[in-house]
Short mmCIF file of C-alpha atoms and ligand atoms in Angstrom, two decimals:
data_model
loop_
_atom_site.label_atom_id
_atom_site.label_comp_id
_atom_site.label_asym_id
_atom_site.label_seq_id
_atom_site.Cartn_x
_atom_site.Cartn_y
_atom_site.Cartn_z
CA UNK A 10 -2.08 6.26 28.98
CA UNK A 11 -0.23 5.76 25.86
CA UNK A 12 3.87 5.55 26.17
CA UNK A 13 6.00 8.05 25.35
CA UNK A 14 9.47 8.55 24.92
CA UNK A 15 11.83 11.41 23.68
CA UNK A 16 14.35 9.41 21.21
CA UNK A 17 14.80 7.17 19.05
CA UNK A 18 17.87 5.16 21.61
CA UNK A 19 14.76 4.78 24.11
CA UNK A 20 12.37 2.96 21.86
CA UNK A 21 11.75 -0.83 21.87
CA UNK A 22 13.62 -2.54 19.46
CA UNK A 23 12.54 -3.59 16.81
CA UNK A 24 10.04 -0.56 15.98
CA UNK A 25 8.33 0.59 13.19
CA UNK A 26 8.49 4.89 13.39
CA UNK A 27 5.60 6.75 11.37
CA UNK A 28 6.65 10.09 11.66
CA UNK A 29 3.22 12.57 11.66
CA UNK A 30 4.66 15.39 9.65
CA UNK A 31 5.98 13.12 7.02
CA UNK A 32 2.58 11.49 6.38
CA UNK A 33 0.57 14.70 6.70
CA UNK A 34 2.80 16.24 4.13
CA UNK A 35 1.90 13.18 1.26
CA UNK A 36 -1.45 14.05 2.85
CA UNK A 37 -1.50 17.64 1.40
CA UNK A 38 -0.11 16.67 -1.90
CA UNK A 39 -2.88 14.01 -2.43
CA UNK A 40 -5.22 16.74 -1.09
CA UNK A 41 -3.98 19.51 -3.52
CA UNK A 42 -4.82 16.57 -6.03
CA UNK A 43 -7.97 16.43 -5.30
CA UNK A 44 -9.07 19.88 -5.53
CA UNK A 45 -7.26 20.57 -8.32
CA UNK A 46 -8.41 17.70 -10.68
CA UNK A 47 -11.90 17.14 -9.02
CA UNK A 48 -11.19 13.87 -7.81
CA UNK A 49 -11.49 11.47 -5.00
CA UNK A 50 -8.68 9.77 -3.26
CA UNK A 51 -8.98 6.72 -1.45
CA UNK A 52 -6.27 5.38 0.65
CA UNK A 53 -5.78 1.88 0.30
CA UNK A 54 -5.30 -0.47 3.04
CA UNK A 55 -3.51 -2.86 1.66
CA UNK A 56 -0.20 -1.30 2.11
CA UNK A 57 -0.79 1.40 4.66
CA UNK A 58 -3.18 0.53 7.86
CA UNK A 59 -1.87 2.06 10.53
CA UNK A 60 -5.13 2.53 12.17
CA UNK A 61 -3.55 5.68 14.80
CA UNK A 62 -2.97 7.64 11.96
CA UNK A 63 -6.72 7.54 10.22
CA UNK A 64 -7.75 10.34 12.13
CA UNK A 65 -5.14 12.33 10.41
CA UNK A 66 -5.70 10.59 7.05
CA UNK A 67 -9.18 11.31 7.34
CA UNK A 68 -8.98 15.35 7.13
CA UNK A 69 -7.47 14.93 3.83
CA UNK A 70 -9.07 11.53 2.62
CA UNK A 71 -12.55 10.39 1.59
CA UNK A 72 -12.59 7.29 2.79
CA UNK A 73 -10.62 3.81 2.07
CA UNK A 74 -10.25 0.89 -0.92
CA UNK A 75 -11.00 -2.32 0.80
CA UNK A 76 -9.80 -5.81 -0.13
CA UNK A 77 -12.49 -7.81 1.12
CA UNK A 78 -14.23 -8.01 4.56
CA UNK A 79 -11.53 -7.75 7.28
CA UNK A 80 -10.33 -4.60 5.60
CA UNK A 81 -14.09 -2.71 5.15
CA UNK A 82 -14.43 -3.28 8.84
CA UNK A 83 -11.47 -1.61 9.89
CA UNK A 84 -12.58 1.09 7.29
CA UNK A 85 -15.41 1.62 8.76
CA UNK A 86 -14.86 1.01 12.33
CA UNK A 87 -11.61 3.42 12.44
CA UNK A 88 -10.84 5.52 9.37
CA UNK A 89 -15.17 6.19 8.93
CA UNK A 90 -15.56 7.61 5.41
CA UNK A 91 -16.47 5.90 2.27
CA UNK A 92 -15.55 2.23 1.77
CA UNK A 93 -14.92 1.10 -1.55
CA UNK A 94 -14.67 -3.10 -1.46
CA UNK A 95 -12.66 -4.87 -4.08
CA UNK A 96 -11.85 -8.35 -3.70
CA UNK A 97 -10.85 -10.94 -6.51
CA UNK A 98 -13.85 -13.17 -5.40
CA UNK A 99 -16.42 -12.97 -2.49
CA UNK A 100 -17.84 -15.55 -0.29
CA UNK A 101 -21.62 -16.48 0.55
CA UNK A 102 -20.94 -15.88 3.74
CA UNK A 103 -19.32 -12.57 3.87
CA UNK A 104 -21.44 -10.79 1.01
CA UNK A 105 -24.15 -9.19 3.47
CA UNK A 106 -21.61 -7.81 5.68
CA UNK A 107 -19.51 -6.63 2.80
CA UNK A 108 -22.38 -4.64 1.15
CA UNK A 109 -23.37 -3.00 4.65
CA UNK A 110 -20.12 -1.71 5.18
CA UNK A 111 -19.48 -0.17 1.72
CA UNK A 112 -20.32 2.27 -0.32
CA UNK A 113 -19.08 0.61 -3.38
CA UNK A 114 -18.42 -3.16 -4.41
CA UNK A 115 -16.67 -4.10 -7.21
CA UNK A 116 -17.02 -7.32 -8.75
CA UNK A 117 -14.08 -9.27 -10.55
CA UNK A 118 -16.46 -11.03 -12.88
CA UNK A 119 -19.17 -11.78 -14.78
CA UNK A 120 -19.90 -14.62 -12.54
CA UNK A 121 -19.27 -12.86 -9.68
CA UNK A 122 -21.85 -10.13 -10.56
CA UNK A 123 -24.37 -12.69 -11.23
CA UNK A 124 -24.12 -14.64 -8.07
CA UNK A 125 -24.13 -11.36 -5.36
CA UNK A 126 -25.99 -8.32 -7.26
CA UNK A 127 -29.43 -9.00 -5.92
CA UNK A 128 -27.51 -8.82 -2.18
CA UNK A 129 -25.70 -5.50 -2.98
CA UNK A 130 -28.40 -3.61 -5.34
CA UNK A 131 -29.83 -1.00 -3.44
CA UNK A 132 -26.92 -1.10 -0.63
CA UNK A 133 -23.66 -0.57 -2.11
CA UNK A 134 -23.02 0.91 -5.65
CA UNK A 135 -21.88 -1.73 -7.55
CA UNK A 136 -19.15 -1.82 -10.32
CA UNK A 137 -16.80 -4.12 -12.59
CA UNK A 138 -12.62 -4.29 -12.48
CA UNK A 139 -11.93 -4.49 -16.01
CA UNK A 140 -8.12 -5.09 -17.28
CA UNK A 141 -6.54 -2.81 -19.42
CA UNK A 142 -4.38 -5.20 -20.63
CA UNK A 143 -1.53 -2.57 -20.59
CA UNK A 144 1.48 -4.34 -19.09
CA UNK A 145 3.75 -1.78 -18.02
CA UNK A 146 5.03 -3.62 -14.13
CA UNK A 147 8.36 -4.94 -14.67
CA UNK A 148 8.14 -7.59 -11.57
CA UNK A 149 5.29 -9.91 -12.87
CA UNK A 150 4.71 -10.51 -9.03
CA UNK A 151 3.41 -7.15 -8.96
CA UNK A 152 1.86 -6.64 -12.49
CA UNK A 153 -1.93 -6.70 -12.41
CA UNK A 154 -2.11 -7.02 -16.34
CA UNK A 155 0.77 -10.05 -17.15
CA UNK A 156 0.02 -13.13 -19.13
CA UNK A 157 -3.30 -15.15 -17.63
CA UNK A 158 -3.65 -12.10 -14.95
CA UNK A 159 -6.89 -13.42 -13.02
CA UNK A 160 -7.47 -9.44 -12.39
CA UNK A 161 -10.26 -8.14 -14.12
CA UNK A 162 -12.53 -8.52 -16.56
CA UNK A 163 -10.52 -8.70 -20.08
CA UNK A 164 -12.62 -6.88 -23.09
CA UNK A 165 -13.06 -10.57 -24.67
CA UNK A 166 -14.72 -11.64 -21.67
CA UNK A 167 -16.70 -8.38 -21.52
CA UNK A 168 -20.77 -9.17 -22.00
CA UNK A 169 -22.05 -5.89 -22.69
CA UNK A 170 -25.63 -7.17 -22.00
CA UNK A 171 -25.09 -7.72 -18.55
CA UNK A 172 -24.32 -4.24 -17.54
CA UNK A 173 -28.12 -3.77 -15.53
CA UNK A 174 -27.13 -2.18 -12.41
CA UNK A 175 -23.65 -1.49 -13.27
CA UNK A 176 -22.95 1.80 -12.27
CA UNK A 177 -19.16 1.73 -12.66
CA UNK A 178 -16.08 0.51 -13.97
CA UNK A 179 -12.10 0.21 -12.34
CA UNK A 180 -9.06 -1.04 -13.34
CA UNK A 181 -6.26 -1.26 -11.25
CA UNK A 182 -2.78 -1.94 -13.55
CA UNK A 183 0.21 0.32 -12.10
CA UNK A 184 3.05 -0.54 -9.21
CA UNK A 185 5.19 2.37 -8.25
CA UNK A 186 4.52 4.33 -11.13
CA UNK A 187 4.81 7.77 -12.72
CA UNK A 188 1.88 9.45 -15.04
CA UNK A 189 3.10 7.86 -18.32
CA UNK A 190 2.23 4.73 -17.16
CA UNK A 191 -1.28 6.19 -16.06
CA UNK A 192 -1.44 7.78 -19.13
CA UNK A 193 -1.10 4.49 -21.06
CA UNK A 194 -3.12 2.42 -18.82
CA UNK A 195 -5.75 4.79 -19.33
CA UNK A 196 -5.69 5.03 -22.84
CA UNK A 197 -5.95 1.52 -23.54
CA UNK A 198 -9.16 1.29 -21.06
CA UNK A 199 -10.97 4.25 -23.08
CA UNK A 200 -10.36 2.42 -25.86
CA UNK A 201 -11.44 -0.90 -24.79
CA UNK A 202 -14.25 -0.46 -22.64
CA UNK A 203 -14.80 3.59 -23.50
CA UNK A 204 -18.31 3.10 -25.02
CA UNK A 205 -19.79 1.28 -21.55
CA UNK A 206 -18.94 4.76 -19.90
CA UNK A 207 -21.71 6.86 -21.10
CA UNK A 208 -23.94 4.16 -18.91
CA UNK A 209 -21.67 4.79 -16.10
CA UNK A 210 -21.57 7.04 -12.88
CA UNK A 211 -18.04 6.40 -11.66
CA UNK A 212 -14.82 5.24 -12.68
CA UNK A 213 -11.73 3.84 -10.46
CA UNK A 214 -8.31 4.16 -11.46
CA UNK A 215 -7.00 1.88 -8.62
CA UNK A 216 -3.46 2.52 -7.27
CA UNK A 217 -0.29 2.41 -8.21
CA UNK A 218 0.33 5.76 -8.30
CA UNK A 219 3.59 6.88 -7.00
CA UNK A 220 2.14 10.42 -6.64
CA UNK A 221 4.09 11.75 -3.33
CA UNK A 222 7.84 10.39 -4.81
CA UNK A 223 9.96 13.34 -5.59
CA UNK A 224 10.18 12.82 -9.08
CA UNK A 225 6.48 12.34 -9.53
CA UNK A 226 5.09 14.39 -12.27
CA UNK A 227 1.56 16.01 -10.38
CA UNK A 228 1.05 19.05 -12.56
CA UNK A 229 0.83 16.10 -15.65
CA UNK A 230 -1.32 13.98 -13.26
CA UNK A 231 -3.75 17.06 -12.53
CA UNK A 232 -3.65 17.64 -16.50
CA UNK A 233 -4.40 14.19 -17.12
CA UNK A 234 -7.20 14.05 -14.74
CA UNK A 235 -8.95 17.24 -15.90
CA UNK A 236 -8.94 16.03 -19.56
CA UNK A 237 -10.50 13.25 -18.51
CA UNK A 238 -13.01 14.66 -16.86
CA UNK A 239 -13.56 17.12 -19.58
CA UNK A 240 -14.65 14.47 -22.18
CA UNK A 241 -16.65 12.44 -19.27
CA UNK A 242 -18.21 15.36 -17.36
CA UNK A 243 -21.07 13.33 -16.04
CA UNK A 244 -18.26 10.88 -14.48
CA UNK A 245 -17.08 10.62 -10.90
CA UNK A 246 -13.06 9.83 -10.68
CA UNK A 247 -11.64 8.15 -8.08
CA UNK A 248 -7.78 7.03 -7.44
CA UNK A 249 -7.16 4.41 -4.27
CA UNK A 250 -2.98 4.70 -3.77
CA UNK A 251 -1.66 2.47 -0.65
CA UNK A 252 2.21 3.15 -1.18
CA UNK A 253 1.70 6.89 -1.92
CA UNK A 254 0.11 7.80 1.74
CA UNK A 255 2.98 5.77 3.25
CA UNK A 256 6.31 6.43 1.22
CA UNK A 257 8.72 7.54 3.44
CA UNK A 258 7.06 8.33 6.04
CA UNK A 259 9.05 6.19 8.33
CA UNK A 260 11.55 3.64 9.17
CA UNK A 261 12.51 0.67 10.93
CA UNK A 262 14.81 0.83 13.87
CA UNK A 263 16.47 -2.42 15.30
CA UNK A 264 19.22 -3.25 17.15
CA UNK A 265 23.25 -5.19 16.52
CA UNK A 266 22.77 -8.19 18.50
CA UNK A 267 25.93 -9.94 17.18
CA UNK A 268 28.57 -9.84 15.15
CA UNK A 269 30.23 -12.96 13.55
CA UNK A 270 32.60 -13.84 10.71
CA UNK A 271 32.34 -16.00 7.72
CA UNK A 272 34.54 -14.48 4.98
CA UNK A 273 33.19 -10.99 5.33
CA UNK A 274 32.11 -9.52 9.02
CA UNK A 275 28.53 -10.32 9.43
CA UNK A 276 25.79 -8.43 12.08
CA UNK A 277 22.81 -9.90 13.31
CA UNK A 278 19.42 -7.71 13.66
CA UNK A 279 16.80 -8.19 15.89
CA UNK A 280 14.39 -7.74 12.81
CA UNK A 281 13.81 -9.95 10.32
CA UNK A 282 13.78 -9.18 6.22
CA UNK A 283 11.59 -12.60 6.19
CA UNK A 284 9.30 -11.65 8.81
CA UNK A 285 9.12 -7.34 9.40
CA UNK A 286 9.84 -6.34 5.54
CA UNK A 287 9.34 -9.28 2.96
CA UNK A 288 8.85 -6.96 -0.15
CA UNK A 289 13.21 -6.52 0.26
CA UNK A 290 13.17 -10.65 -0.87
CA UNK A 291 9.63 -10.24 -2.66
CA UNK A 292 10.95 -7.41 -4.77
CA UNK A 293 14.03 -7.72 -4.35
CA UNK A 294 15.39 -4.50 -3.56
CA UNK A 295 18.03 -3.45 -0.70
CA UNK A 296 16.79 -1.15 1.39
CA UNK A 297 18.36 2.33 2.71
CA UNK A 298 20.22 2.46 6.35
CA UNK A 299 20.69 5.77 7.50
CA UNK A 300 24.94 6.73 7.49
CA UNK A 301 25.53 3.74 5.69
CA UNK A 302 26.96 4.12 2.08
CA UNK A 303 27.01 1.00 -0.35
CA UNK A 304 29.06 -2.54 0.12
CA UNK A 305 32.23 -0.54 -1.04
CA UNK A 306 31.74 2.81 -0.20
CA UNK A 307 32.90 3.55 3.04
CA UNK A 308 35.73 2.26 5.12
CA UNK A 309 33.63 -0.86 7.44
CA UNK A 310 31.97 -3.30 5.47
CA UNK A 311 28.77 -5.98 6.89
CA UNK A 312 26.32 -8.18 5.59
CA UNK A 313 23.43 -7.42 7.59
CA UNK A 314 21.39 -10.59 8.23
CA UNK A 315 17.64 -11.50 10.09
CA UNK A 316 17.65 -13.29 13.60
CA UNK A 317 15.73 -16.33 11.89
CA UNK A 318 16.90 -19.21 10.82
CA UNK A 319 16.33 -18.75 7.64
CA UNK A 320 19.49 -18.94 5.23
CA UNK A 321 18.13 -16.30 3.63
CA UNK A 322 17.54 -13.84 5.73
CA UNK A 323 19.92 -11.62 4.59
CA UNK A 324 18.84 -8.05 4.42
CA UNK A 325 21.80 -7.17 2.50
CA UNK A 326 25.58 -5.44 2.10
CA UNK A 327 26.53 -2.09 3.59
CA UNK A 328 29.36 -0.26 4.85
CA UNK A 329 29.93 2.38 7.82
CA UNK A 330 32.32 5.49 9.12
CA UNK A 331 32.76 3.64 12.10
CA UNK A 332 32.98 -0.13 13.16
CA UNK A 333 29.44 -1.46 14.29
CA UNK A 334 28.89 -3.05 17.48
CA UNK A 335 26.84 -4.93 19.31
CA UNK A 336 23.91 -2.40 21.05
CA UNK A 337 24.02 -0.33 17.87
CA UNK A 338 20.89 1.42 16.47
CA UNK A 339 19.90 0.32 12.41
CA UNK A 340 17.54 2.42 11.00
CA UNK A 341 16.16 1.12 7.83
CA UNK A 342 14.38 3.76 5.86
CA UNK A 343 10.92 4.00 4.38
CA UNK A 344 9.45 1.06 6.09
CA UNK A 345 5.90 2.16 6.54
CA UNK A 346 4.23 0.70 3.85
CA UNK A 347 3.73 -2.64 2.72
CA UNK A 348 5.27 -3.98 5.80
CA UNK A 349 3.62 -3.40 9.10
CA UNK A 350 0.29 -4.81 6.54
CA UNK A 351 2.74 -7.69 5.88
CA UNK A 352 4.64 -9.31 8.43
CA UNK A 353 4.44 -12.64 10.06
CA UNK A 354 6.02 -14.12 13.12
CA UNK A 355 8.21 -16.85 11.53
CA UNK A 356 10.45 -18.48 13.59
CA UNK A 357 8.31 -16.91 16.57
CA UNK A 358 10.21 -13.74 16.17
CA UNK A 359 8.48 -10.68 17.99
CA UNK A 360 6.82 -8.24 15.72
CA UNK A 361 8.16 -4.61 15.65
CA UNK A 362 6.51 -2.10 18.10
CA UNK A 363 4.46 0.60 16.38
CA UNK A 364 5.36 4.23 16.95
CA UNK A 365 4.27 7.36 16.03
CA UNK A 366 6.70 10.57 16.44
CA UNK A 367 4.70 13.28 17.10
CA UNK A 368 7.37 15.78 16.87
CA UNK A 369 11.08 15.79 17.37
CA UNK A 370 11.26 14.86 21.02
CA UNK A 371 8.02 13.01 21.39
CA UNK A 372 7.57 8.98 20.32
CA UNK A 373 4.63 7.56 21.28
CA UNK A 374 4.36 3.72 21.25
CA UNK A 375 1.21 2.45 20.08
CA UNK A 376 1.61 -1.11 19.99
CA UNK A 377 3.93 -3.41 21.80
CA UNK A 378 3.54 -6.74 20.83
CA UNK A 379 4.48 -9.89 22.63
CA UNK A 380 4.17 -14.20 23.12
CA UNK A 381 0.23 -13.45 22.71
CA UNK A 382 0.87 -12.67 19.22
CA UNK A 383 2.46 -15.62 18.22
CA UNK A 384 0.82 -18.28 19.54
CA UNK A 385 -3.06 -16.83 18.73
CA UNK A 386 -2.42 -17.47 15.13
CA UNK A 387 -1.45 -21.31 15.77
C1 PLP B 413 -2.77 -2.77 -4.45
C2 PLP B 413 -3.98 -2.07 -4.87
C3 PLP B 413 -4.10 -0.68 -4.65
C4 PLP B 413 -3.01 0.15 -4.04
O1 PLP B 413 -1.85 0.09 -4.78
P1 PLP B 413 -0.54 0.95 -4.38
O2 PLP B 413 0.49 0.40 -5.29
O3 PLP B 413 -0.24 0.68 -2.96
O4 PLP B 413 -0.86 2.36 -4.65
C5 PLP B 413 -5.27 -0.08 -5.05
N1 PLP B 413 -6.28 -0.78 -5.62
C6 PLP B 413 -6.19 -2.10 -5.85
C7 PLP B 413 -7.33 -2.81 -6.46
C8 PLP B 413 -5.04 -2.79 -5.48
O5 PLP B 413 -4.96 -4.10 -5.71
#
C-alpha cells in the first residue's frame, strides 16, 4: 500500500509535490488544442516523467517524444500510446529495440538515415529533424538553432535525393516560448524545406511551446495551426512540449537545517540547487518560495544555500514576515519539470521523495529514495 499523508508538515523532506488538479488542468488546455487545431500532442519526457501520473496524461495525450532508448521503454512500458524516438545519433546496438518500440524515428542526419533505414522501414515511420535556422533562444545552452548547432539537418546539408522512405520532417527550435516565436520558426522551415512536404505524411514541430503559461497566446496558436493545415491538408501535425505538461504543477518542499552568519544571515536546505534543481545555476534563474518577497522586500533577509559542499550551491536571496528557523518548511515553486528528469546525487545527498497530492488533504508518496540510490550508480 502506497503512503499517505494529509499535509504538507508530514511529508519527507526533501519532496517533490505534483499536485493532480494542477497537471490535469495543462492537460485540458493541451487537449482543447488538439481538437481545436486537429493536432497531436506528445508529451515529452525529457522534462516531465513522472511515470504515476501517465495514466492521467494518457486520457488527454497520444502518446510520448522519446530521446533515445531508455526513454521509448518507459513510453511504452508505462504511458502506452504512440512513441515518437528522436535522438541526436543512434547506436548499432540499440536500433532494433528502438524501432520496435516506436511508432516514429527520426533521424538527425543524412548519415544517420543511411546507416539504420533498412532496420526501421516497415517498423517505425521514419522522418528527418531539419533546422530552421531561426535563432530566437536567448540562453545558447538552450537554443537548438545557435552557431554550429549539431541539431538537425541544415538546408545546405539537405540531399533532396535521398528522401526514399522519408515520410516526415521535424524541427525542434523553441525554449519557453510564446506563438511568435512558433510563428517564425515555422516560417523559415516552409521556406526552407517547404517543397519536400508535398512528399511528406507528417510534420513535427518539437517543443518548446510554453502553451499552459498564463500569458500564452492559444487562440493565435489554434489560428496558426489551422492555417497550416489548411495549405498542407494531406499533412499530419504533431507538437511534443515537456515543460508545458509540467509548469507549475508543483513544488519542492525542504526543510531549515541551519542557520549561520557570514555578513548576511545564511539558511541551510536539505535540498540541493546542484543536485534536485540544476536548471536555477543552468539557467540561471531564482526560483519562487512561497511568502517570501525579494532580497529587500520584506523585513528578514537570507541567502538560502544547498547542503553540498559545493561553494556554489547557493539557491539564492530572499526575505520573510517572520525570522526563519531551524525545522522550517521551504517550498520552492514550480519544480516539476526539468528537475525530478534531472537530478543527481552529488555529494551523496538523498534525492527528493516523489509525491502526488491527490486533493487537499491527501499526499501520497510514491517514491522514497535512500543509500541504494547512491551507491548503484558508482
Ligand atoms: C526538449 C525537446 C522537447 C521538449 O521541449 P520543452 O521545452 O520541454 O517543451 C521536444 N522535442 C525535442 C526534440 C526536444 O529536444
Amino acid at each position: 500500500m502506497m503512503k499517505t499523508v494529509n499535509n504538507i508538515n508530514e511529508l519527507p523532506s526533501p519532496s517533490f509535490v505534483c499536485e493532480e488538479a494542477l497537471l490535469e488542468k495543462n492537460l485540458k488546455l493541451l487537449s482543447h488544442v488538439q481538437k481545436e487545431a486537429d493536432v497531436t500532442i506528445l508529451l515529452a519526457l525529457k522534462g516531465f516523467a513522472l511515470q504515476s501520473t501517465f495514466e492521467l496524461c494518457g486520457k488527454y495525450l497520444q502518446g510520448c517524444c522519446a530521446s533515445g532508448l531508455h526513454e521509448a521503454i518507459l513510453a511504452s512500458k508505462e504511458f502506452k500510446k504512440e512513441v515518437h524516438t528522436y535522438s541526436p545519433a543512434y547506436k548499432e546496438e540499440e536500433i532494433e529495440q528502438i524501432v520496435s518500440l516506436s511508432n516514429h524515428i527520426v533521424f538527425n542526419s543524412f548519415n544517420q538515415l543511411k546507416q539504420f533505414k533498412e532496420k526501421a522501414l516497415g517498423k517505425a515511420s521514419i522522418g528527418l529533424r531539419v533546422n530552421p535556422e531561426y535563432s530566437s533562444v536567448e540562453v545558447d545552452l538552450y537554443n537548438p538553432c545557435g552557431a554550429y548547432s549539431r541539431l538537425g539537418i541544415t538546408k545546405k546539408n539537405f540531399l533532396e535525393d535521398k528522401l526514399d522512405g522519408v515520410d516526415g520532417l521535424h524541427f525542434h527550435a523553441l525554449c519557453e516560448q510564446n506563438v511568435d516565436a512558433l510563428q517564425g520558426a515555422l516560417k523559415n522551415f516552409e521556406e526552407k524545406f517547404g517543397k519536400y512536404l508535398s512528399s511528406m505524411k507528417w510534420v513535427n514541430f518539437g517543443g518548446g511551446h510554453h502553451i499552459t503559461r498564463e500569458d500564452y497566446d492559444v487562440k493565435g496558436l489554434i489560428d496558426l495551426l489551422k492555417d497550416f493545415k489548411q495549405r498542407y491538408p494531406h499533412l499530419k501535425v504533431y507538437l511534443e512540449p515537456g515543460e508545458a505538461v509540467g509548469w507549475q504543477t508543483g513544488y519542492l518542499v525542504a526543510t531549515v537545517l541551519d542557520i549561520v552568519e557570514n555578513g548576511m544571515k545564511i539558511a541551510i536546505l536539505d535540498t540541493s540547487a546542484e543536485a534536485h534543481m540544476p536548471d536555477t545555476l543552468a539557467m540561471p534563474y531564482r526560483p519562487d518560495i512561497r511568502n517570501s518577497g525579494l532580497a529587500n522586500e520584506k523585513k528578514y533577509r537570507y541567502r538560502l544555500g544547498g547542503n553540498t559542499c559545493l561553494a556554489g550551491d547557493i539557491i539564492g536571496d530572499y526575505s520573510f514576515d517572520k525570522p526563519l528557523k531551524m525545522g522550517d518548511k521551504i517550498v520552492l515553486e514550480d519544480m516539476i519539470h526539468y528537475t525530478m528528469v534531472k537530478t543527481t546525487t552529488f555529494n551523496g545527498i538523498k534525492l527528493p521523495s516523489i509525491v502526488i497530492k491527490k486533493d487537499n488533504s491527501c499526499y501520497q508518496i510514491v517514491k522514497n529514495f535512500g543509500y541504494n540510490n547512491y551507491e548503484a550508480r558508482l
